[in-house]
Short mmCIF file of C-alpha atoms and ligand atoms in Angstrom, two decimals:
data_model
loop_
_atom_site.label_atom_id
_atom_site.label_comp_id
_atom_site.label_asym_id
_atom_site.label_seq_id
_atom_site.Cartn_x
_atom_site.Cartn_y
_atom_site.Cartn_z
CA MET A 1 5.85 10.82 -30.70
CA ARG A 2 2.28 11.60 -30.76
CA LEU A 3 2.72 12.93 -26.97
CA ALA A 4 6.56 14.96 -28.68
CA LEU A 5 4.40 16.50 -31.09
CA ALA A 6 1.34 17.71 -28.67
CA TYR A 7 4.34 19.02 -26.76
CA PHE A 8 5.84 21.22 -30.09
CA LEU A 9 2.07 22.23 -30.31
CA GLY A 10 1.50 23.23 -26.96
CA ILE A 11 4.75 25.65 -26.97
CA VAL A 12 3.68 27.23 -30.31
CA LEU A 13 0.57 27.93 -29.16
CA ILE A 14 2.12 29.67 -25.66
CA PHE A 15 3.96 31.77 -27.30
CA GLY A 16 1.31 33.24 -30.03
CA ALA A 17 -0.78 33.52 -27.31
CA TRP A 18 2.33 35.80 -25.53
CA ALA A 19 3.24 37.24 -28.73
CA LEU A 20 -0.96 38.06 -28.64
CA VAL A 21 -1.27 39.96 -25.42
CA SER A 22 2.48 41.74 -26.05
CA PHE A 23 0.80 42.91 -29.67
CA SER A 24 -2.63 44.09 -27.43
CA LEU A 25 -0.90 45.28 -24.62
CA ALA A 26 1.42 47.43 -27.19
CA TRP A 27 -0.88 48.80 -28.94
CA ALA A 28 -3.60 49.68 -25.77
CA LYS A 29 -1.20 51.70 -23.78
CA GLY A 30 0.94 53.01 -26.55
CA ARG A 31 4.38 52.18 -25.54
CA PRO A 32 6.43 48.38 -25.48
CA ILE A 33 4.63 46.24 -22.21
CA LEU A 34 5.88 43.09 -22.41
CA PRO A 35 7.96 41.56 -24.51
CA TYR A 36 7.62 39.84 -27.84
CA PRO A 37 8.79 36.34 -27.26
CA TRP A 38 11.58 36.67 -29.85
CA GLU A 39 12.24 39.87 -27.72
CA ALA A 40 12.76 37.34 -24.93
CA ALA A 41 14.87 35.00 -27.32
CA VAL A 42 17.21 36.58 -28.43
CA ALA A 43 18.53 38.82 -25.08
CA ALA A 44 18.00 34.79 -23.56
CA GLY A 45 20.95 34.16 -26.54
CA GLU A 46 22.60 36.65 -25.25
CA ASN A 47 23.08 36.01 -21.80
CA ILE A 48 23.14 32.05 -22.09
CA TRP A 49 25.65 31.43 -19.46
CA THR A 50 24.17 33.21 -17.19
CA LEU A 51 20.86 32.41 -17.74
CA LEU A 52 22.07 28.15 -17.61
CA SER A 53 24.05 29.25 -14.18
CA ALA A 54 20.88 30.62 -13.20
CA PHE A 55 18.61 27.33 -14.31
CA GLY A 56 21.35 25.24 -12.45
CA THR A 57 22.12 26.37 -9.30
CA SER A 58 18.24 26.62 -9.08
CA ALA A 59 16.96 23.19 -10.08
CA LEU A 60 20.41 21.62 -7.58
CA ARG A 61 18.13 23.32 -4.87
CA PHE A 62 15.51 22.64 -6.05
CA LEU A 63 16.03 19.02 -6.36
CA VAL A 64 18.02 19.13 -2.27
CA ALA A 65 15.17 20.64 -0.61
CA LEU A 66 12.92 18.11 -2.37
CA VAL A 67 14.58 15.26 -1.53
CA ILE A 68 15.84 17.11 1.89
CA SER A 69 11.87 17.31 2.38
CA PHE A 70 11.00 12.99 1.85
CA PHE A 71 14.32 12.00 4.11
CA LEU A 72 12.04 14.05 7.22
CA GLY A 73 8.61 14.41 6.09
CA LEU A 74 8.24 11.04 4.67
CA PRO A 75 8.69 9.00 8.34
CA LEU A 76 7.08 10.86 10.23
CA GLY A 77 3.97 11.52 8.25
CA LEU A 78 3.90 7.45 7.22
CA ALA A 79 4.20 7.69 11.37
CA ALA A 80 1.57 9.34 12.18
CA GLY A 81 -0.68 8.30 10.10
CA PHE A 82 -0.24 4.94 10.37
CA GLU A 83 0.59 4.17 14.07
CA ALA A 84 -2.98 5.18 15.83
CA LYS A 85 -0.92 6.25 18.89
CA LEU A 86 0.85 8.88 17.37
CA GLU A 87 -1.66 9.95 15.35
CA GLN A 88 -3.52 11.43 17.95
CA PHE A 89 -0.30 13.05 19.39
CA LEU A 90 0.73 14.33 15.75
CA SER A 91 -2.47 15.09 14.17
CA PRO A 92 -3.34 18.53 15.89
CA LEU A 93 -0.07 18.85 15.82
CA ILE A 94 0.13 18.61 11.93
CA TYR A 95 -2.82 20.32 11.29
CA LEU A 96 -1.32 23.57 12.67
CA LEU A 97 1.15 23.91 11.55
CA TYR A 98 -0.01 23.46 7.88
CA PRO A 99 -1.74 26.22 6.49
CA MET A 100 1.09 28.09 8.20
CA PRO A 101 3.16 30.02 5.40
CA PRO A 102 6.36 29.95 5.77
CA VAL A 103 6.77 33.41 3.32
CA ALA A 104 5.57 35.14 7.09
CA LEU A 105 8.50 33.77 9.05
CA LEU A 106 10.82 35.19 6.29
CA LEU A 107 12.19 37.63 9.53
CA PHE A 108 12.49 35.21 11.44
CA LEU A 109 14.04 33.08 9.22
CA TYR A 110 16.26 35.46 8.47
CA LEU A 111 17.57 36.29 11.74
CA ALA A 112 17.77 32.43 12.56
CA PHE A 113 19.03 31.61 10.32
CA GLY A 114 20.87 34.45 7.79
CA LEU A 115 21.48 34.88 4.73
CA GLY A 116 23.27 32.07 3.52
CA GLU A 117 21.97 29.24 1.59
CA VAL A 118 21.36 27.63 4.42
CA VAL A 119 18.09 29.59 4.82
CA ARG A 120 16.67 28.96 0.77
CA LEU A 121 16.86 25.52 1.45
CA VAL A 122 14.39 26.42 5.40
CA VAL A 123 12.37 28.67 3.38
CA VAL A 124 11.87 25.85 0.63
CA VAL A 125 12.11 22.64 2.33
CA MET A 126 8.93 24.33 4.23
CA ALA A 127 6.68 24.39 2.03
CA LEU A 128 7.79 21.24 0.46
CA PHE A 129 7.65 18.28 3.25
CA PHE A 130 4.51 20.02 5.65
CA GLN A 131 2.99 18.88 1.54
CA VAL A 132 4.59 14.70 1.87
CA VAL A 133 3.75 14.86 5.91
CA VAL A 134 -0.06 15.18 5.11
CA ALA A 135 -0.02 13.85 1.90
CA ALA A 136 2.17 9.96 3.87
CA GLN A 137 -0.06 10.74 6.53
CA GLY A 138 -3.55 10.43 4.73
CA ALA A 139 -3.10 7.75 2.68
CA ALA A 140 -1.31 5.83 5.77
CA LYS A 141 -4.29 5.50 7.47
CA PHE A 142 -6.02 3.68 4.77
CA ILE A 143 -3.73 1.19 4.12
CA ALA A 144 -6.24 -2.46 3.59
CA PRO A 145 -6.03 -3.82 7.31
CA THR A 146 -5.89 -6.85 5.53
CA HIS A 147 -2.48 -5.56 3.93
CA VAL A 148 -0.97 -5.50 6.87
CA VAL A 149 -2.61 -8.90 8.80
CA ALA A 150 -1.45 -10.67 5.77
CA VAL A 151 2.04 -9.98 6.70
CA ARG A 152 1.92 -9.68 10.41
CA SER A 153 1.31 -12.75 10.51
CA THR A 154 4.04 -14.05 8.76
CA GLY A 155 6.23 -12.61 11.62
CA ALA A 156 6.96 -9.98 9.83
CA SER A 157 8.49 -6.81 12.48
CA ARG A 158 8.05 -3.71 12.70
CA TRP A 159 10.41 -2.80 9.80
CA GLN A 160 9.28 -4.86 7.47
CA LEU A 161 5.96 -3.89 8.00
CA TYR A 162 7.06 -0.39 6.76
CA TRP A 163 8.94 -2.35 3.42
CA HIS A 164 6.57 -4.41 1.87
CA VAL A 165 3.07 -2.75 3.12
CA VAL A 166 3.32 0.90 3.96
CA ILE A 167 5.86 2.20 1.98
CA PRO A 168 4.56 0.99 -1.16
CA ALA A 169 0.86 1.36 -0.03
CA THR A 170 1.63 5.57 0.21
CA LEU A 171 4.05 6.03 -2.05
CA PRO A 172 1.33 6.69 -5.43
CA SER A 173 -0.21 9.33 -3.60
CA VAL A 174 2.65 11.09 -1.52
CA LEU A 175 4.61 11.25 -4.78
CA THR A 176 1.35 12.61 -6.92
CA ALA A 177 1.19 14.95 -3.99
CA ALA A 178 4.70 15.75 -4.29
CA ARG A 179 3.88 16.38 -8.43
CA VAL A 180 1.67 18.94 -7.38
CA SER A 181 3.06 20.59 -4.70
CA VAL A 182 6.30 21.40 -6.96
CA GLY A 183 4.17 24.51 -8.77
CA LEU A 184 4.31 25.77 -4.79
CA GLY A 185 7.65 25.42 -4.44
CA ILE A 186 8.92 26.43 -7.28
CA THR A 187 6.93 30.02 -6.08
CA MET A 188 8.50 29.44 -2.72
CA LEU A 189 12.65 29.36 -4.20
CA TYR A 190 11.92 31.95 -6.91
CA ILE A 191 10.72 34.34 -3.37
CA ALA A 192 13.43 32.69 -1.41
CA GLU A 193 16.10 33.71 -4.07
CA THR A 194 14.81 36.94 -4.98
CA LYS A 195 14.11 38.13 -0.48
CA LEU A 196 17.18 35.87 0.66
CA GLY A 197 18.75 36.80 -2.46
CA ILE A 198 19.64 39.78 -2.23
CA LEU A 199 23.60 40.19 -2.12
CA LEU A 200 23.51 37.12 -5.10
CA PRO A 201 24.80 37.13 -8.13
CA PRO A 202 22.32 37.00 -11.46
CA SER A 203 24.11 33.36 -11.91
CA GLN A 204 23.00 32.49 -8.48
CA GLY A 205 19.43 31.16 -9.25
CA LEU A 206 16.46 31.93 -11.84
CA GLY A 207 14.68 34.14 -9.18
CA ARG A 208 17.65 36.43 -8.86
CA PHE A 209 18.15 36.68 -12.41
CA ILE A 210 14.81 37.40 -12.40
CA GLU A 211 15.63 40.06 -10.09
CA TYR A 212 18.89 41.52 -11.42
CA TYR A 213 17.25 42.02 -14.95
CA THR A 214 13.89 43.91 -12.78
CA PHE A 215 14.63 46.87 -15.95
CA ARG A 216 15.19 44.45 -18.76
CA ALA A 217 11.65 42.67 -19.29
CA ASP A 218 12.98 40.92 -21.90
CA ILE A 219 16.59 39.33 -20.51
CA ALA A 220 13.51 39.46 -16.64
CA LEU A 221 10.64 37.36 -19.48
CA ALA A 222 13.32 34.75 -20.08
CA GLY A 223 14.53 34.61 -16.96
CA VAL A 224 10.71 33.79 -16.17
CA VAL A 225 10.35 30.76 -19.02
CA ALA A 226 13.55 29.03 -17.81
CA LEU A 227 11.61 29.46 -14.20
CA ALA A 228 8.77 27.48 -15.85
CA LEU A 229 11.28 25.20 -17.52
CA LEU A 230 12.71 24.27 -13.89
CA GLY A 231 8.88 22.35 -12.86
CA LEU A 232 8.36 20.89 -15.23
CA LEU A 233 10.98 19.07 -15.37
CA PHE A 234 10.91 18.42 -11.83
CA TYR A 235 7.12 17.89 -12.22
CA VAL A 236 8.07 15.36 -15.85
CA VAL A 237 10.45 13.77 -13.71
CA LEU A 238 8.32 12.88 -10.51
CA GLU A 239 6.03 11.67 -13.11
CA VAL A 240 8.28 8.77 -14.32
CA LEU A 241 9.63 8.02 -11.47
CA GLU A 242 5.75 7.19 -10.10
CA LYS A 243 4.84 5.41 -13.61
CA ARG A 244 8.58 3.21 -12.74
CA LEU A 245 7.90 2.93 -9.54
CA CYS A 246 4.27 1.45 -8.68
CA ARG A 247 4.32 0.17 -12.19
CA TRP A 248 1.33 -1.65 -10.56
CA LYS A 249 -1.44 0.87 -10.85
CA TYR A 250 -0.85 1.11 -13.86
CA VAL A 251 -1.42 -2.90 -14.85
CA GLY A 252 -5.10 -4.60 -15.28
CA VAL A 253 -8.58 -3.20 -16.22
CA LYS A 254 -9.22 0.01 -15.93
CA GLY A 255 -11.16 0.29 -11.82
CA GLY A 256 -10.41 -2.86 -11.78
CA SER A 257 -8.86 -3.70 -7.81
CA MET B 1 -1.14 -30.16 17.77
CA ILE B 2 -3.93 -26.97 19.08
CA GLU B 3 -5.83 -26.50 21.61
CA VAL B 4 -7.87 -23.79 21.93
CA GLN B 5 -9.31 -23.96 25.41
CA ASN B 6 -12.20 -22.06 27.44
CA VAL B 7 -11.17 -18.90 24.51
CA SER B 8 -13.44 -16.77 24.81
CA VAL B 9 -13.00 -12.69 21.78
CA VAL B 10 -14.50 -9.92 23.21
CA TYR B 11 -13.66 -7.32 20.68
CA GLY B 12 -14.15 -2.82 21.74
CA SER B 13 -14.58 -2.23 25.97
CA GLY B 14 -17.69 -0.96 27.68
CA GLU B 15 -20.47 0.07 25.90
CA GLU B 16 -19.35 -0.77 22.55
CA ALA B 17 -18.28 -4.13 23.81
CA LEU B 18 -18.55 -6.87 21.00
CA PRO B 19 -18.81 -10.37 22.06
CA ALA B 20 -17.89 -12.40 18.99
CA LEU B 21 -16.20 -15.81 20.68
CA VAL B 22 -17.49 -18.06 24.37
CA GLU B 23 -15.17 -20.44 25.68
CA ILE B 24 -14.73 -21.67 22.90
CA SER B 25 -12.34 -25.42 23.54
CA PHE B 26 -11.72 -28.21 20.77
CA SER B 27 -8.37 -29.71 19.85
CA VAL B 28 -6.78 -30.95 16.57
CA GLY B 29 -4.28 -33.82 16.42
CA GLU B 30 -1.13 -33.68 15.27
CA GLY B 31 -1.83 -34.14 11.17
CA GLU B 32 -5.71 -34.10 11.65
CA MET B 33 -8.20 -31.91 8.82
CA VAL B 34 -10.97 -29.93 10.47
CA ALA B 35 -13.96 -27.56 8.52
CA VAL B 36 -15.38 -24.42 10.56
CA VAL B 37 -18.76 -24.07 9.87
CA GLY B 38 -20.59 -21.16 10.87
CA PRO B 39 -24.02 -18.11 9.53
CA SER B 40 -21.74 -15.57 8.16
CA GLY B 41 -20.02 -13.13 11.33
CA CYS B 42 -20.23 -15.44 14.09
CA GLY B 43 -16.81 -15.52 14.61
CA LYS B 44 -14.39 -17.93 12.33
CA THR B 45 -12.39 -15.45 10.91
CA THR B 46 -11.32 -14.16 15.08
CA LEU B 47 -10.51 -17.43 15.74
CA LEU B 48 -8.22 -17.98 13.20
CA LEU B 49 -7.08 -14.95 13.93
CA ALA B 50 -6.67 -16.01 17.80
CA ILE B 51 -4.89 -18.62 16.01
CA ASP B 52 -2.62 -17.93 14.29
CA GLY B 53 -1.82 -15.43 16.96
CA LEU B 54 -2.71 -12.31 16.41
CA ILE B 55 -6.21 -11.39 18.18
CA ARG B 56 -5.02 -12.07 22.43
CA PRO B 57 -8.29 -14.03 23.67
CA THR B 58 -10.47 -11.85 26.00
CA ALA B 59 -10.18 -15.49 28.45
CA GLY B 60 -8.89 -19.06 27.76
CA ARG B 61 -5.61 -20.19 26.18
CA ILE B 62 -4.15 -21.79 22.89
CA LEU B 63 -1.56 -24.65 23.32
CA ILE B 64 0.28 -25.45 19.40
CA ALA B 65 2.73 -27.76 19.98
CA GLY B 66 2.30 -27.59 23.92
CA GLU B 67 2.84 -23.60 23.96
CA GLU B 68 1.07 -21.24 24.31
CA VAL B 69 0.19 -18.97 22.07
CA ARG B 70 1.85 -15.61 22.66
CA GLY B 71 2.00 -14.37 19.08
CA VAL B 72 2.98 -14.90 15.26
CA ARG B 73 4.63 -17.78 15.69
CA ARG B 74 6.63 -18.86 11.45
CA ASP B 75 5.46 -23.13 11.64
CA VAL B 76 1.37 -21.49 11.43
CA ALA B 77 0.71 -20.62 7.89
CA LEU B 78 -2.58 -18.56 7.48
CA ILE B 79 -4.22 -18.20 4.18
CA LEU B 80 -6.08 -15.33 4.35
CA GLN B 81 -10.46 -15.22 3.91
CA ASP B 82 -10.04 -12.86 -0.03
CA ALA B 83 -6.47 -14.18 -0.02
CA GLY B 84 -4.79 -10.70 1.00
CA LEU B 85 -1.67 -10.74 -2.07
CA LEU B 86 -0.18 -7.46 -1.84
CA PRO B 87 -0.88 -5.35 -4.83
CA TRP B 88 2.59 -4.38 -5.60
CA LYS B 89 3.90 -7.22 -5.82
CA THR B 90 3.97 -9.07 -8.50
CA VAL B 91 2.81 -13.53 -7.72
CA ARG B 92 6.24 -14.75 -7.72
CA GLN B 93 6.76 -11.92 -4.77
CA ASN B 94 3.41 -12.72 -3.24
CA ALA B 95 4.55 -16.28 -2.86
CA GLU B 96 7.48 -15.72 -2.07
CA LEU B 97 6.75 -12.83 1.38
CA ALA B 98 6.24 -14.88 3.84
CA LEU B 99 8.78 -16.78 3.39
CA ARG B 100 11.30 -13.20 2.86
CA ILE B 101 10.28 -12.00 6.07
CA GLN B 102 11.87 -15.18 8.01
CA LYS B 103 14.21 -14.94 6.40
CA ARG B 104 14.33 -18.57 3.84
CA ARG B 105 15.56 -19.53 0.91
CA GLU B 106 14.29 -21.87 -0.24
CA SER B 107 12.25 -21.20 -3.93
CA VAL B 108 9.00 -20.87 -4.67
CA ASP B 109 8.48 -22.19 -8.34
CA GLY B 110 8.03 -25.82 -7.41
CA ILE B 111 4.39 -24.70 -5.33
CA LEU B 112 3.47 -22.29 -8.29
CA SER B 113 4.56 -24.92 -11.32
CA ALA B 114 2.17 -26.69 -8.48
CA LEU B 115 -0.48 -24.28 -7.36
CA GLY B 116 -0.87 -24.55 -11.53
CA LEU B 117 0.55 -20.79 -11.91
CA ASN B 118 3.48 -20.78 -13.46
CA GLY B 119 4.39 -18.09 -16.87
CA PHE B 120 2.29 -15.77 -14.64
CA GLU B 121 5.32 -14.78 -11.90
CA ARG B 122 6.04 -11.31 -13.13
CA ARG B 123 2.52 -10.93 -13.14
CA PHE B 124 0.09 -8.36 -10.52
CA PRO B 125 -2.87 -9.40 -8.66
CA ALA B 126 -4.66 -7.39 -10.64
CA GLU B 127 -3.84 -9.40 -13.44
CA LEU B 128 -5.31 -12.55 -12.66
CA SER B 129 -8.50 -14.25 -12.21
CA GLU B 130 -10.51 -14.53 -8.72
CA GLY B 131 -9.29 -18.15 -8.65
CA MET B 132 -5.73 -17.43 -10.09
CA ARG B 133 -5.44 -15.02 -6.92
CA ARG B 134 -6.93 -17.59 -4.82
CA ARG B 135 -4.00 -19.72 -5.33
CA VAL B 136 -1.41 -17.53 -4.90
CA GLY B 137 -2.63 -16.64 -1.49
CA ILE B 138 -2.41 -20.12 -1.51
CA ALA B 139 0.84 -20.68 -2.51
CA ARG B 140 1.99 -18.13 -0.31
CA ALA B 141 0.77 -20.52 2.96
CA LEU B 142 1.68 -23.88 1.79
CA ALA B 143 5.87 -22.02 0.66
CA LEU B 144 6.29 -22.00 4.48
CA ARG B 145 5.98 -25.94 4.17
CA PRO B 146 3.98 -25.09 7.75
CA ARG B 147 3.14 -27.53 10.53
CA VAL B 148 -0.17 -25.78 11.11
CA LEU B 149 -1.90 -24.55 8.13
CA LEU B 150 -4.55 -21.77 9.04
CA MET B 151 -6.79 -21.46 5.92
CA ASP B 152 -10.07 -18.90 5.76
CA GLU B 153 -11.82 -19.36 3.32
CA PRO B 154 -9.92 -20.32 0.57
CA MET B 155 -12.70 -20.85 -2.09
CA ALA B 156 -15.38 -18.39 -1.48
CA ASN B 157 -17.12 -16.76 -4.26
CA LEU B 158 -15.06 -18.59 -6.77
CA ASP B 159 -17.20 -20.93 -10.01
CA SER B 160 -18.28 -24.86 -8.08
CA LEU B 161 -15.89 -26.53 -11.22
CA THR B 162 -12.55 -23.62 -10.16
CA ARG B 163 -13.78 -24.95 -6.55
CA GLU B 164 -13.69 -27.80 -6.71
CA ARG B 165 -10.38 -28.08 -8.32
CA ILE B 166 -8.66 -25.79 -5.06
CA GLN B 167 -10.90 -28.50 -2.36
CA ASN B 168 -8.87 -31.61 -5.15
CA LEU B 169 -5.76 -29.24 -4.57
CA ILE B 170 -4.90 -28.95 -0.54
CA LEU B 171 -6.59 -32.19 0.38
CA ASP B 172 -3.65 -34.03 -2.40
CA LEU B 173 -1.14 -31.69 -0.36
CA TRP B 174 -2.68 -32.13 2.81
CA TRP B 175 -1.52 -36.11 1.85
CA GLU B 176 1.69 -34.73 0.96
CA MET B 177 2.97 -32.41 3.34
CA GLY B 178 1.28 -33.91 6.36
CA PHE B 179 0.14 -30.04 7.80
CA THR B 180 -2.47 -29.89 10.45
CA GLY B 181 -5.44 -28.18 9.10
CA ILE B 182 -8.58 -25.81 10.24
CA LEU B 183 -10.19 -24.56 7.27
CA VAL B 184 -13.24 -22.19 7.59
CA THR B 185 -15.96 -22.61 4.97
CA HIS B 186 -19.95 -21.71 4.67
CA ASP B 187 -19.57 -24.30 2.05
CA ILE B 188 -21.52 -26.87 2.97
CA GLU B 189 -20.21 -29.50 1.03
CA GLU B 190 -16.73 -28.26 1.35
CA ALA B 191 -16.91 -28.93 5.47
CA VAL B 192 -17.69 -33.16 4.82
CA PHE B 193 -14.92 -33.50 2.40
CA LEU B 194 -11.79 -31.70 3.30
CA GLY B 195 -13.01 -31.99 7.17
CA GLN B 196 -12.47 -35.44 9.44
CA ARG B 197 -13.95 -33.86 11.88
CA ILE B 198 -16.73 -30.84 11.46
CA ILE B 199 -17.38 -27.86 14.20
CA ILE B 200 -20.81 -26.03 14.12
CA LEU B 201 -20.65 -22.92 15.20
CA SER B 202 -23.72 -20.65 16.77
CA PRO B 203 -25.12 -16.57 15.29
CA ARG B 204 -22.30 -14.30 16.58
CA PRO B 205 -21.58 -14.94 19.24
CA ALA B 206 -19.89 -17.97 18.53
CA ARG B 207 -20.53 -20.58 20.88
CA ILE B 208 -19.63 -24.41 19.75
CA ARG B 209 -23.00 -26.19 18.70
CA GLU B 210 -21.86 -29.63 17.40
CA ILE B 211 -19.41 -31.61 16.41
CA LEU B 212 -19.28 -33.91 14.17
CA GLU B 213 -16.92 -36.86 13.35
CA ASN B 214 -16.18 -37.56 9.26
CA PRO B 215 -14.52 -40.45 9.61
CA GLY B 216 -14.78 -41.21 5.48
CA MET B 217 -13.27 -37.40 4.17
CA GLY B 218 -9.71 -38.20 2.18
CA SER B 219 -10.12 -39.42 -1.16
CA HIS B 220 -11.04 -37.47 -4.18
CA GLU B 221 -14.34 -40.15 -4.44
CA TYR B 222 -15.57 -39.36 -1.43
CA ARG B 223 -17.64 -36.18 -2.98
CA GLY B 224 -20.62 -37.50 -4.15
CA SER B 225 -20.78 -40.79 -2.04
CA PRO B 226 -23.68 -42.20 0.00
CA GLU B 227 -21.65 -41.29 2.84
CA PHE B 228 -20.42 -37.86 1.69
CA LEU B 229 -24.20 -36.99 0.48
CA GLU B 230 -25.45 -38.70 4.22
CA ARG B 231 -23.37 -36.35 5.78
CA ALA B 232 -24.10 -33.69 3.62
CA LYS B 233 -27.08 -33.82 5.04
CA THR B 234 -26.75 -33.96 8.35
CA LEU B 235 -24.52 -31.05 9.29
CA ARG B 236 -26.92 -28.88 6.38
CA GLN B 237 -29.88 -30.34 8.83
CA LEU B 238 -27.69 -28.68 11.87
CA LEU B 239 -27.27 -25.35 10.82
CA GLU B 240 -30.80 -25.45 10.02
CA GLU B 241 -31.80 -25.27 13.13
CA ASN B 242 -28.93 -23.88 14.39
CA GLY B 243 -30.26 -20.61 12.49
N1 LIG C 1 -11.12 -5.94 14.71
C1 LIG C 1 -12.53 -6.27 14.80
N2 LIG C 1 -13.57 -4.38 15.69
C2 LIG C 1 -14.44 -4.60 16.28
N3 LIG C 1 -15.89 -6.68 16.13
C3 LIG C 1 -14.92 -7.17 14.43
C4 LIG C 1 -13.64 -7.02 14.21
N4 LIG C 1 -13.73 -7.73 14.02
C5 LIG C 1 -14.79 -8.84 13.82
N5 LIG C 1 -15.67 -7.62 14.24
C6 LIG C 1 -16.69 -8.14 14.73
O1 LIG C 1 -16.57 -9.49 15.44
C7 LIG C 1 -17.81 -10.28 15.23
C8 LIG C 1 -17.29 -11.91 13.66
O2 LIG C 1 -16.88 -11.16 12.89
P1 LIG C 1 -15.79 -12.33 12.73
O3 LIG C 1 -14.68 -11.50 11.24
O4 LIG C 1 -15.32 -13.48 12.99
O5 LIG C 1 -16.51 -13.45 11.70
P2 LIG C 1 -17.12 -14.06 10.32
O6 LIG C 1 -17.65 -15.84 10.74
O7 LIG C 1 -15.83 -14.58 9.99
O8 LIG C 1 -17.80 -13.55 9.29
P3 LIG C 1 -17.98 -14.26 7.63
O9 LIG C 1 -18.16 -15.25 7.65
O10 LIG C 1 -18.68 -12.90 7.00
O11 LIG C 1 -15.75 -14.02 7.24
C9 LIG C 1 -19.06 -9.64 13.28
O12 LIG C 1 -19.35 -9.70 14.11
C10 LIG C 1 -18.13 -8.15 13.62
O13 LIG C 1 -18.38 -7.51 13.74
MG1 LIG C 2 -14.98 -14.44 8.46
#
């Protein structure tokens, strides 16, 4: 209840600030620049079905990209951090590729994958994948040796070692990293849906929605708000997932073992 | 049951080579319990890890039940120095861990209640006292009903009452289950209370300095008896000379 109230206050505050900025800009320039929140709200209402459909498409796209990033990035990152031999070999590769922005490769991605759904997913996956890999590798490097010895001494197989130690030990860091990367992921989603979505109707993703209504500032702004809400949605989902799956992190004395 | 023959372990190689064990030889009969004492950092944990098959000796060999140890054996259980509980598993899941990894379906209820842990099955290690965590570590090893139990300072850093209680418990369980035990400790009274023989190691790299017979061991009453105190005194002298 307190949390709901805090969110409500936050929303009121943001909309208040937004209205203030709109007013100041209009006053300074002598003409309307940024539509008022209520104008955007009316525009959202008038285009609600297109907007909802765009939201749904973007959410699904992001979810699929997130899941793919986990499925590919988690095993690679964990192995690269936990297996000393693999680490020597994979670390340089990962660190060379990690800072490379997929945006810089848009042209080649377009040439390689065309303008279909695949290329949009590839762009978002490329961004999230490296976040997951680097977080998993970092966490897997610092697994307590006593946990490994405890499980190895029972006669565990390599797979059992991963299942009982490596995965649970690194899950909190990986989920946190994924949560922090939502912002980056949403940016990449926007770029993918605008730059690589020029053939799409406005209902096929929020990026496309915003671009399509470039000249209707109030509608475009409604799309921007929806995009922010999409980010919030994934942020919250990942946080709830972490609290659920890593309950052990939140018990006992704060700062205790 | 356990034969350690001329075992040496060297960590690292070349310039950084660090010998931990030098030509250690001793044997432990079936159902016997032996204590190993030695100064901090001398190589006691290394010895247990080698017997458990987690470290390969640089030289020499170890036999258990007549077979050379080449990897982890499922009839040997290890209690780690700091219990080594997995923080993401509950008390029950930690106690069951070894059984489940070996695909065994036995229940751990009996051992948990023998160790006074019932009511805490669903707690995480972070919610337990240090003494309880140690008992979970003991439960995890004993749940396997192992033929050989290797214990690495299972009572270190506990208050003296809890320590004595767990020592009594280990003695009782040893009578009841009849495992062959090796107990590493740096506590003199503990070695005399639980070791039928006491192996004294030199500072690193560990060599065997002395093996002290301790035939009176075996009952709760032994603690505090004149014979017990005499043995403890001898052991203390030997350790002091050991330096
Ligand atoms: N994995 C390792 N790599 C390199 N050196 C090690 C390793 N493990 C232990 N050592 C070294 O070997 C020596 C013996 O270590 P060990 O843990 O066996 O001692 P210990 O007798 O159990 O000590 P303590 O009483 O503190 O538990 C120490 O000097 C330690 O620094
Ligand atoms: Mg030790």
